[in-house]
Amino acid sequence: MPRKKRLNFDRESHIAAALFLAPALICIAIWFIYPLVQSVYISFFDFNYLFKDRAVFVGFENYANMFLDSEFYKGLSHSILFMLIVVPIQTFLALLLATLVNQKIKGRGFFRAAYYMPYVLSAVAVATVFMYFFVKDQGVAKFLSFFGFKNTTWFADMNLAMPFIGILYIWQMLGFYMIYYLSGLQTIPGEIYEASQIDGANKIQTFFFITIPSLRHSTFLVVTYGIIQSFQIFDQIAVVTNSSGGPGSPAGATTTLLTYFYISSFKLYKMGYGSAVAIVLFLIILIVSIVQRRLVKMED
Amino acid sequence: MKKGITKVLAAVMTAALLVCGSIPAMAAEAEEVTISFGYWGDSGEDKAYADAIKGIESVLPGVTVELVKYPSTNEFWANLPGQVAAGTAPDFIAPTNEGHMSYIVEGLFLPLNDYIDKYGFDLSDTLPNALEAWTYQDQIYAIPTTAAPGIFVVNKDMWDAAGLGELPTTWDEVYEAAKVLTTDDVAGICIDFSQGYHPTQYTNSFGGGWSNGETINSPENVAALEYILKMYEEGLAVNPKDLGLSWDGEVFAAGKCAMTTAGAWYVGLMSESAPDINYEVMAVPGGNGHQGSSMHATGFAVLSTSKNPEVAAQVANYMASVSAQMNMSTRAGYIPALESLQDWYYDINPKMAPSRASTEFAVSFGYPVQSTEFQTDLVRAFEEVYYAGADTTAQEILNTLAEKYSN
Amino acid sequence: MKIFKKTLIYALMIALALVFLVPLGYAVITSLVPFEYVNKIPPLEVLSLRNYIKIFEQYPIMDWFKNSIIVAVFTLAGNLVTSLLAGYALAKFKFRGREAVFNLILVQLMIPFQVLLTPLYIMVAGLGWHSTNIGLIVPFLVSGLSIFMARQFYKTIPDELIEAARVDGLGYIRSFFHISLPLSGPLVVTLAILDFTSCWNAYLVPSTFLAKNTAFTLPVGLATIKAANFIRPNETMAGVLILSLPVIIVFLILQRQFIEGIATSGLKG
């Protein structure tokens, strides 16, 4: 009897899963897989949508050419460094902010709104203000010069342009991850905290031994998605370099794999090549994500 | 659903009106055609174009013009390939002559000569250099509607405060003046090197020019680029990027530079954003005993994907009329492309008058066919020197570009 | 000591809030001044709502607003349905191919979206949906990120709770509606906040799919507010605030749902 019941459950769970997943999967098949297949297909052509009939099959040439272009390696190294530095910082800060605004304090709504604000405001508004403060002799640039940084216009400096983008990016994305952590904090049962207080743990101990482990499912998303997103940073670079040399300016200091792709596809109309770059970028993100999941087993 | 019915009703009624209204003579050949005109711009341009298509039904019976507005130049060009592939591209558009050559050569813009002859479009009043900007191998690829020569502006207050006397007419004088005008806060000159526009003022005024890629590394162009690099090297020039600003006009209006190469749009910008700054407009200074600048000309170009190119060309011609160009000039500040409107324009824009001579010698940008890529590479080469400290010379930069872009 | 600590935390939070609000403050002030006072300290008497009035007078802003609302509401509704169901299935159902489906969701996030833009546009235009609201809604009824979030949320619900329901005779599907859905408050709020914000602010897709002044959504329309050849930062910032205000209001309403310890009672019940 028990055995039979189990089988039934199995079938039932397959039916349930099929029903629950069907809407999502059908949409994904139409609106994701179909266009993706087309993009993969054109990556083997010298292709421009303007003149589709002039497409020439080139095999793996687009892929091979990429590895001969020094700009590609520049983008790759920037993308990887950016990810390595940005993801830990933003994860930590988001958790900190979420914890702060999850306290029972007066004006909680105000603080939450304030910290969420940069994510709400368009990248244009946030970048405009940021750029204003990071110009030579202005607010932040001047202030940081007392701590050994060069007093210069950050986004016009070869070494500081990418750090500037990083600060701007973290600033804007923090609100997003904070909200996600905040919802994670809602799912931690209050009794766990009460129990740990009875055991005599102080707030910091509780944070490290109760809160962080309980948030592992949230952290898995924040880190996984954070890595994926950091590779795809574009808006902030576009706004900062818009009409001042284009993505990558100055002299390739802000080139990432995505700006490299964007310029190829949408500015120079080398769409076959652009697709190849995008696919390689995807493969790199995939490898990094697999490594990350192997290295740190965040989920059971 | 309701909307659908309303639309059908509206269409039926319009059709009925059109048929009734145009019974005499034309009725027989009147065919219902919708021509879409793609553009991007501000609310002034919205209104100017809406005005420009008024009354078209009496000239071209059965033709409806649909205004298709794109969010911006960037979005239009980024998505044009998709639209062409999907068959949703407009019949004709209003591009400028900065990136047009590749579309002409690759056949996206239609030559208009047949239609000009057939329907007798009168282009005799159009400024020759505006027309030249849109001519390639004896074929005209757009009907020009604006013609703005590159100009030069000087902050008169700073100039006078430095006791400099006469305004400069050569780049040597500009150089000497810049040395006096440059202070901790103010750069003598702004040379916006974020695109090809400003460097081209220098190459053209030094007697050079890109000539569609034929003369990229000519001695005149080398001299011009050397001059630019020298201004930067000696700390006399500023790139808008260095100040966190996006273009030269913002630098000039913020009082952060004393001089800059410019365009007609400065008049509107300065009166709105810096009414207190006293400035003078003049022709771009000469170099090596030459004089020159660029002719920036918007035109109506018919796309080869249009199903009714002939009608589209006629609509374009209608929309480029004298009154339409005047209207556009008043609403959005453009300089009309018609010879006969020049007096009118400079009368109502006295600030621009000293630069009027530029209209005589301004020529098209002349970028190589791959104009976008060429400008990207040119900007990049400059940034390599100025920001990344490469010790490439002007000659080497232009040699490299010439090798890549000469036909 | 306790008061000292509390004051310290408050001071820190207020300082942080100020830093975070600087861009907003800048936007507000800039939006109230004439062009010539941009980036200068303006005298009080020049502050006015003129930029806002001008925007409302010169542009079909109510059309843009309507389009934005329709697109955001329908996209959000679709997303909630698809992601709650799919996320729950991925977290709690045991079935063959579960890992594969989850990996597909992750892959969807990893593909740079821009590479799909042109093929997507061609599909949408082929259906005649370019320059319409439908074209901005239907292709985006599913979001990999939302499914991922839902999955992570449902993973935190103890299996025992669902097992218990099953002992009571509820099937897989009914146990979702009776046990898990009522506990989904924080998830729904999070998705509502985050999806609404990103949909409301979306620029890339609408700016590609729309080519008609009255069909624009707010972010696209507001980006066209400029002079023929230059930008007026004061009007741009007024546009930014017009755009942001609804999101801020939605956020302030929804964030009340985040209450410390809400889950306790929920899990017990």
PDB file of N, CA, C and O in Angstrom, chain A residues 141-182:
ATOM      1  N   ALA A 141      35.307  64.263  -5.070  1.00  0.00           N
ATOM      2  CA  ALA A 141      36.659  64.108  -5.623  1.00  0.00           C
ATOM      3  C   ALA A 141      37.679  64.819  -4.739  1.00  0.00           C
ATOM      4  O   ALA A 141      38.749  64.294  -4.430  1.00  0.00           O
ATOM      5  N   LYS A 142      37.323  66.005  -4.291  1.00  0.00           N
ATOM      6  CA  LYS A 142      38.214  66.781  -3.429  1.00  0.00           C
ATOM      7  C   LYS A 142      38.373  66.066  -2.074  1.00  0.00           C
ATOM      8  O   LYS A 142      39.469  65.898  -1.565  1.00  0.00           O
ATOM      9  N   PHE A 143      37.239  65.646  -1.531  1.00  0.00           N
ATOM     10  CA  PHE A 143      37.236  64.985  -0.233  1.00  0.00           C
ATOM     11  C   PHE A 143      38.124  63.741  -0.259  1.00  0.00           C
ATOM     12  O   PHE A 143      38.965  63.534   0.614  1.00  0.00           O
ATOM     13  N   LEU A 144      37.947  62.935  -1.296  1.00  0.00           N
ATOM     14  CA  LEU A 144      38.711  61.690  -1.377  1.00  0.00           C
ATOM     15  C   LEU A 144      40.193  61.946  -1.639  1.00  0.00           C
ATOM     16  O   LEU A 144      41.027  61.086  -1.372  1.00  0.00           O
ATOM     17  N   SER A 145      40.496  63.130  -2.143  1.00  0.00           N
ATOM     18  CA  SER A 145      41.908  63.414  -2.410  1.00  0.00           C
ATOM     19  C   SER A 145      42.698  63.516  -1.102  1.00  0.00           C
ATOM     20  O   SER A 145      43.903  63.343  -1.082  1.00  0.00           O
ATOM     21  N   PHE A 146      41.992  63.755   0.002  1.00  0.00           N
ATOM     22  CA  PHE A 146      42.683  63.777   1.298  1.00  0.00           C
ATOM     23  C   PHE A 146      43.026  62.366   1.765  1.00  0.00           C
ATOM     24  O   PHE A 146      43.771  62.179   2.697  1.00  0.00           O
ATOM     25  N   PHE A 147      42.419  61.375   1.095  1.00  0.00           N
ATOM     26  CA  PHE A 147      42.705  59.983   1.462  1.00  0.00           C
ATOM     27  C   PHE A 147      43.572  59.291   0.428  1.00  0.00           C
ATOM     28  O   PHE A 147      43.521  58.084   0.269  1.00  0.00           O
ATOM     29  N   GLY A 148      44.309  60.088  -0.305  1.00  0.00           N
ATOM     30  CA  GLY A 148      45.270  59.508  -1.222  1.00  0.00           C
ATOM     31  C   GLY A 148      44.775  59.290  -2.634  1.00  0.00           C
ATOM     32  O   GLY A 148      45.529  58.834  -3.497  1.00  0.00           O
ATOM     33  N   PHE A 149      43.493  59.589  -2.891  1.00  0.00           N
ATOM     34  CA  PHE A 149      43.025  59.479  -4.275  1.00  0.00           C
ATOM     35  C   PHE A 149      43.428  60.724  -5.053  1.00  0.00           C
ATOM     36  O   PHE A 149      43.605  61.792  -4.475  1.00  0.00           O
ATOM     37  N   LYS A 150      43.557  60.547  -6.367  1.00  0.00           N
ATOM     38  CA  LYS A 150      43.927  61.668  -7.210  1.00  0.00           C
ATOM     39  C   LYS A 150      42.765  62.651  -7.254  1.00  0.00           C
ATOM     40  O   LYS A 150      41.616  62.260  -7.391  1.00  0.00           O
ATOM     41  N   ASN A 151      43.062  63.936  -7.107  1.00  0.00           N
ATOM     42  CA  ASN A 151      42.024  64.949  -7.271  1.00  0.00           C
ATOM     43  C   ASN A 151      41.833  65.177  -8.765  1.00  0.00           C
ATOM     44  O   ASN A 151      42.518  65.975  -9.387  1.00  0.00           O
ATOM     45  N   THR A 152      40.890  64.448  -9.336  1.00  0.00           N
ATOM     46  CA  THR A 152      40.696  64.517 -10.777  1.00  0.00           C
ATOM     47  C   THR A 152      39.252  64.188 -11.103  1.00  0.00           C
ATOM     48  O   THR A 152      38.497  63.789 -10.218  1.00  0.00           O
ATOM     49  N   THR A 153      38.872  64.374 -12.339  1.00  0.00           N
ATOM     50  CA  THR A 153      37.536  63.976 -12.757  1.00  0.00           C
ATOM     51  C   THR A 153      37.531  62.469 -12.931  1.00  0.00           C
ATOM     52  O   THR A 153      38.170  61.940 -13.828  1.00  0.00           O
ATOM     53  N   TRP A 154      36.837  61.777 -12.051  1.00  0.00           N
ATOM     54  CA  TRP A 154      36.964  60.317 -11.978  1.00  0.00           C
ATOM     55  C   TRP A 154      36.639  59.611 -13.285  1.00  0.00           C
ATOM     56  O   TRP A 154      37.357  58.729 -13.713  1.00  0.00           O
ATOM     57  N   PHE A 155      35.523  60.007 -13.903  1.00  0.00           N
ATOM     58  CA  PHE A 155      35.104  59.270 -15.099  1.00  0.00           C
ATOM     59  C   PHE A 155      35.892  59.674 -16.340  1.00  0.00           C
ATOM     60  O   PHE A 155      35.660  59.151 -17.408  1.00  0.00           O
ATOM     61  N   ALA A 156      36.816  60.630 -16.191  1.00  0.00           N
ATOM     62  CA  ALA A 156      37.688  60.968 -17.317  1.00  0.00           C
ATOM     63  C   ALA A 156      39.106  60.480 -17.020  1.00  0.00           C
ATOM     64  O   ALA A 156      40.057  60.906 -17.646  1.00  0.00           O
ATOM     65  N   ASP A 157      39.241  59.596 -16.045  1.00  0.00           N
ATOM     66  CA  ASP A 157      40.559  59.113 -15.664  1.00  0.00           C
ATOM     67  C   ASP A 157      40.641  57.616 -15.952  1.00  0.00           C
ATOM     68  O   ASP A 157      39.723  56.864 -15.629  1.00  0.00           O
ATOM     69  N   MET A 158      41.737  57.207 -16.556  1.00  0.00           N
ATOM     70  CA  MET A 158      41.869  55.815 -16.975  1.00  0.00           C
ATOM     71  C   MET A 158      41.681  54.839 -15.814  1.00  0.00           C
ATOM     72  O   MET A 158      41.075  53.783 -15.952  1.00  0.00           O
ATOM     73  N   ASN A 159      42.221  55.179 -14.648  1.00  0.00           N
ATOM     74  CA  ASN A 159      42.192  54.234 -13.535  1.00  0.00           C
ATOM     75  C   ASN A 159      40.957  54.379 -12.651  1.00  0.00           C
ATOM     76  O   ASN A 159      40.604  53.465 -11.923  1.00  0.00           O
ATOM     77  N   LEU A 160      40.340  55.541 -12.685  1.00  0.00           N
ATOM     78  CA  LEU A 160      39.230  55.772 -11.770  1.00  0.00           C
ATOM     79  C   LEU A 160      37.855  55.686 -12.441  1.00  0.00           C
ATOM     80  O   LEU A 160      36.837  55.658 -11.751  1.00  0.00           O
ATOM     81  N   ALA A 161      37.845  55.626 -13.771  1.00  0.00           N
ATOM     82  CA  ALA A 161      36.551  55.618 -14.463  1.00  0.00           C
ATOM     83  C   ALA A 161      35.725  54.391 -14.077  1.00  0.00           C
ATOM     84  O   ALA A 161      34.545  54.497 -13.755  1.00  0.00           O
ATOM     85  N   MET A 162      36.359  53.224 -14.054  1.00  0.00           N
ATOM     86  CA  MET A 162      35.601  52.008 -13.734  1.00  0.00           C
ATOM     87  C   MET A 162      35.199  51.963 -12.254  1.00  0.00           C
ATOM     88  O   MET A 162      34.053  51.617 -11.948  1.00  0.00           O
ATOM     89  N   PRO A 163      36.104  52.327 -11.325  1.00  0.00           N
ATOM     90  CA  PRO A 163      35.646  52.432  -9.930  1.00  0.00           C
ATOM     91  C   PRO A 163      34.468  53.391  -9.773  1.00  0.00           C
ATOM     92  O   PRO A 163      33.543  53.121  -9.003  1.00  0.00           O
ATOM     93  N   PHE A 164      34.496  54.478 -10.531  1.00  0.00           N
ATOM     94  CA  PHE A 164      33.371  55.417 -10.466  1.00  0.00           C
ATOM     95  C   PHE A 164      32.075  54.734 -10.894  1.00  0.00           C
ATOM     96  O   PHE A 164      31.047  54.844 -10.224  1.00  0.00           O
ATOM     97  N   ILE A 165      32.154  53.998 -11.995  1.00  0.00           N
ATOM     98  CA  ILE A 165      30.976  53.269 -12.477  1.00  0.00           C
ATOM     99  C   ILE A 165      30.512  52.281 -11.390  1.00  0.00           C
ATOM    100  O   ILE A 165      29.324  52.111 -11.144  1.00  0.00           O
ATOM    101  N   GLY A 166      31.483  51.637 -10.743  1.00  0.00           N
ATOM    102  CA  GLY A 166      31.159  50.667  -9.696  1.00  0.00           C
ATOM    103  C   GLY A 166      30.393  51.301  -8.541  1.00  0.00           C
ATOM    104  O   GLY A 166      29.388  50.759  -8.080  1.00  0.00           O
ATOM    105  N   ILE A 167      30.867  52.449  -8.095  1.00  0.00           N
ATOM    106  CA  ILE A 167      30.196  53.144  -6.986  1.00  0.00           C
ATOM    107  C   ILE A 167      28.776  53.520  -7.388  1.00  0.00           C
ATOM    108  O   ILE A 167      27.808  53.285  -6.665  1.00  0.00           O
ATOM    109  N   LEU A 168      28.663  54.089  -8.584  1.00  0.00           N
ATOM    110  CA  LEU A 168      27.356  54.486  -9.099  1.00  0.00           C
ATOM    111  C   LEU A 168      26.416  53.278  -9.189  1.00  0.00           C
ATOM    112  O   LEU A 168      25.247  53.337  -8.799  1.00  0.00           O
ATOM    113  N   TYR A 169      26.959  52.180  -9.663  1.00  0.00           N
ATOM    114  CA  TYR A 169      26.168  50.967  -9.861  1.00  0.00           C
ATOM    115  C   TYR A 169      25.675  50.405  -8.530  1.00  0.00           C
ATOM    116  O   TYR A 169      24.486  50.124  -8.352  1.00  0.00           O
ATOM    117  N   ILE A 170      26.592  50.263  -7.581  1.00  0.00           N
ATOM    118  CA  ILE A 170      26.204  49.726  -6.268  1.00  0.00           C
ATOM    119  C   ILE A 170      25.134  50.611  -5.650  1.00  0.00           C
ATOM    120  O   ILE A 170      24.115  50.153  -5.138  1.00  0.00           O
ATOM    121  N   TRP A 171      25.391  51.898  -5.701  1.00  0.00           N
ATOM    122  CA  TRP A 171      24.461  52.874  -5.161  1.00  0.00           C
ATOM    123  C   TRP A 171      23.061  52.670  -5.709  1.00  0.00           C
ATOM    124  O   TRP A 171      22.077  52.700  -4.987  1.00  0.00           O
ATOM    125  N   GLN A 172      22.989  52.465  -7.024  1.00  0.00           N
ATOM    126  CA  GLN A 172      21.666  52.344  -7.630  1.00  0.00           C
ATOM    127  C   GLN A 172      21.007  50.999  -7.359  1.00  0.00           C
ATOM    128  O   GLN A 172      19.797  50.907  -7.222  1.00  0.00           O
ATOM    129  N   MET A 173      21.810  49.949  -7.287  1.00  0.00           N
ATOM    130  CA  MET A 173      21.234  48.607  -7.165  1.00  0.00           C
ATOM    131  C   MET A 173      20.949  48.213  -5.718  1.00  0.00           C
ATOM    132  O   MET A 173      20.212  47.265  -5.472  1.00  0.00           O
ATOM    133  N   LEU A 174      21.548  48.921  -4.768  1.00  0.00           N
ATOM    134  CA  LEU A 174      21.390  48.535  -3.358  1.00  0.00           C
ATOM    135  C   LEU A 174      19.919  48.407  -2.959  1.00  0.00           C
ATOM    136  O   LEU A 174      19.538  47.452  -2.285  1.00  0.00           O
ATOM    137  N   GLY A 175      19.112  49.368  -3.384  1.00  0.00           N
ATOM    138  CA  GLY A 175      17.706  49.364  -3.009  1.00  0.00           C
ATOM    139  C   GLY A 175      17.020  48.069  -3.409  1.00  0.00           C
ATOM    140  O   GLY A 175      16.247  47.492  -2.645  1.00  0.00           O
ATOM    141  N   PHE A 176      17.351  47.617  -4.600  1.00  0.00           N
ATOM    142  CA  PHE A 176      16.761  46.374  -5.102  1.00  0.00           C
ATOM    143  C   PHE A 176      17.074  45.203  -4.177  1.00  0.00           C
ATOM    144  O   PHE A 176      16.179  44.487  -3.707  1.00  0.00           O
ATOM    145  N   TYR A 177      18.336  45.019  -3.886  1.00  0.00           N
ATOM    146  CA  TYR A 177      18.727  43.863  -3.054  1.00  0.00           C
ATOM    147  C   TYR A 177      18.273  44.039  -1.608  1.00  0.00           C
ATOM    148  O   TYR A 177      17.973  43.067  -0.921  1.00  0.00           O
ATOM    149  N   MET A 178      18.223  45.291  -1.178  1.00  0.00           N
ATOM    150  CA  MET A 178      17.736  45.532   0.180  1.00  0.00           C
ATOM    151  C   MET A 178      16.289  45.056   0.320  1.00  0.00           C
ATOM    152  O   MET A 178      15.950  44.355   1.280  1.00  0.00           O
ATOM    153  N   ILE A 179      15.459  45.422  -0.651  1.00  0.00           N
ATOM    154  CA  ILE A 179      14.057  44.995  -0.596  1.00  0.00           C
ATOM    155  C   ILE A 179      13.966  43.474  -0.594  1.00  0.00           C
ATOM    156  O   ILE A 179      13.173  42.877   0.129  1.00  0.00           O
ATOM    157  N   TYR A 180      14.809  42.857  -1.401  1.00  0.00           N
ATOM    158  CA  TYR A 180      14.732  41.402  -1.449  1.00  0.00           C
ATOM    159  C   TYR A 180      15.132  40.777  -0.115  1.00  0.00           C
ATOM    160  O   TYR A 180      14.498  39.845   0.375  1.00  0.00           O
ATOM    161  N   TYR A 181      16.178  41.322   0.472  1.00  0.00           N
ATOM    162  CA  TYR A 181      16.576  40.822   1.801  1.00  0.00           C
ATOM    163  C   TYR A 181      15.488  41.092   2.835  1.00  0.00           C
ATOM    164  O   TYR A 181      15.240  40.288   3.738  1.00  0.00           O
ATOM    165  N   LEU A 182      14.864  42.244   2.704  1.00  0.00           N
ATOM    166  CA  LEU A 182      13.802  42.607   3.648  1.00  0.00           C
ATOM    167  C   LEU A 182      12.691  41.559   3.619  1.00  0.00           C
ATOM    168  O   LEU A 182      12.172  41.158   4.658  1.00  0.00           O
TER     169      LEU A 182
END
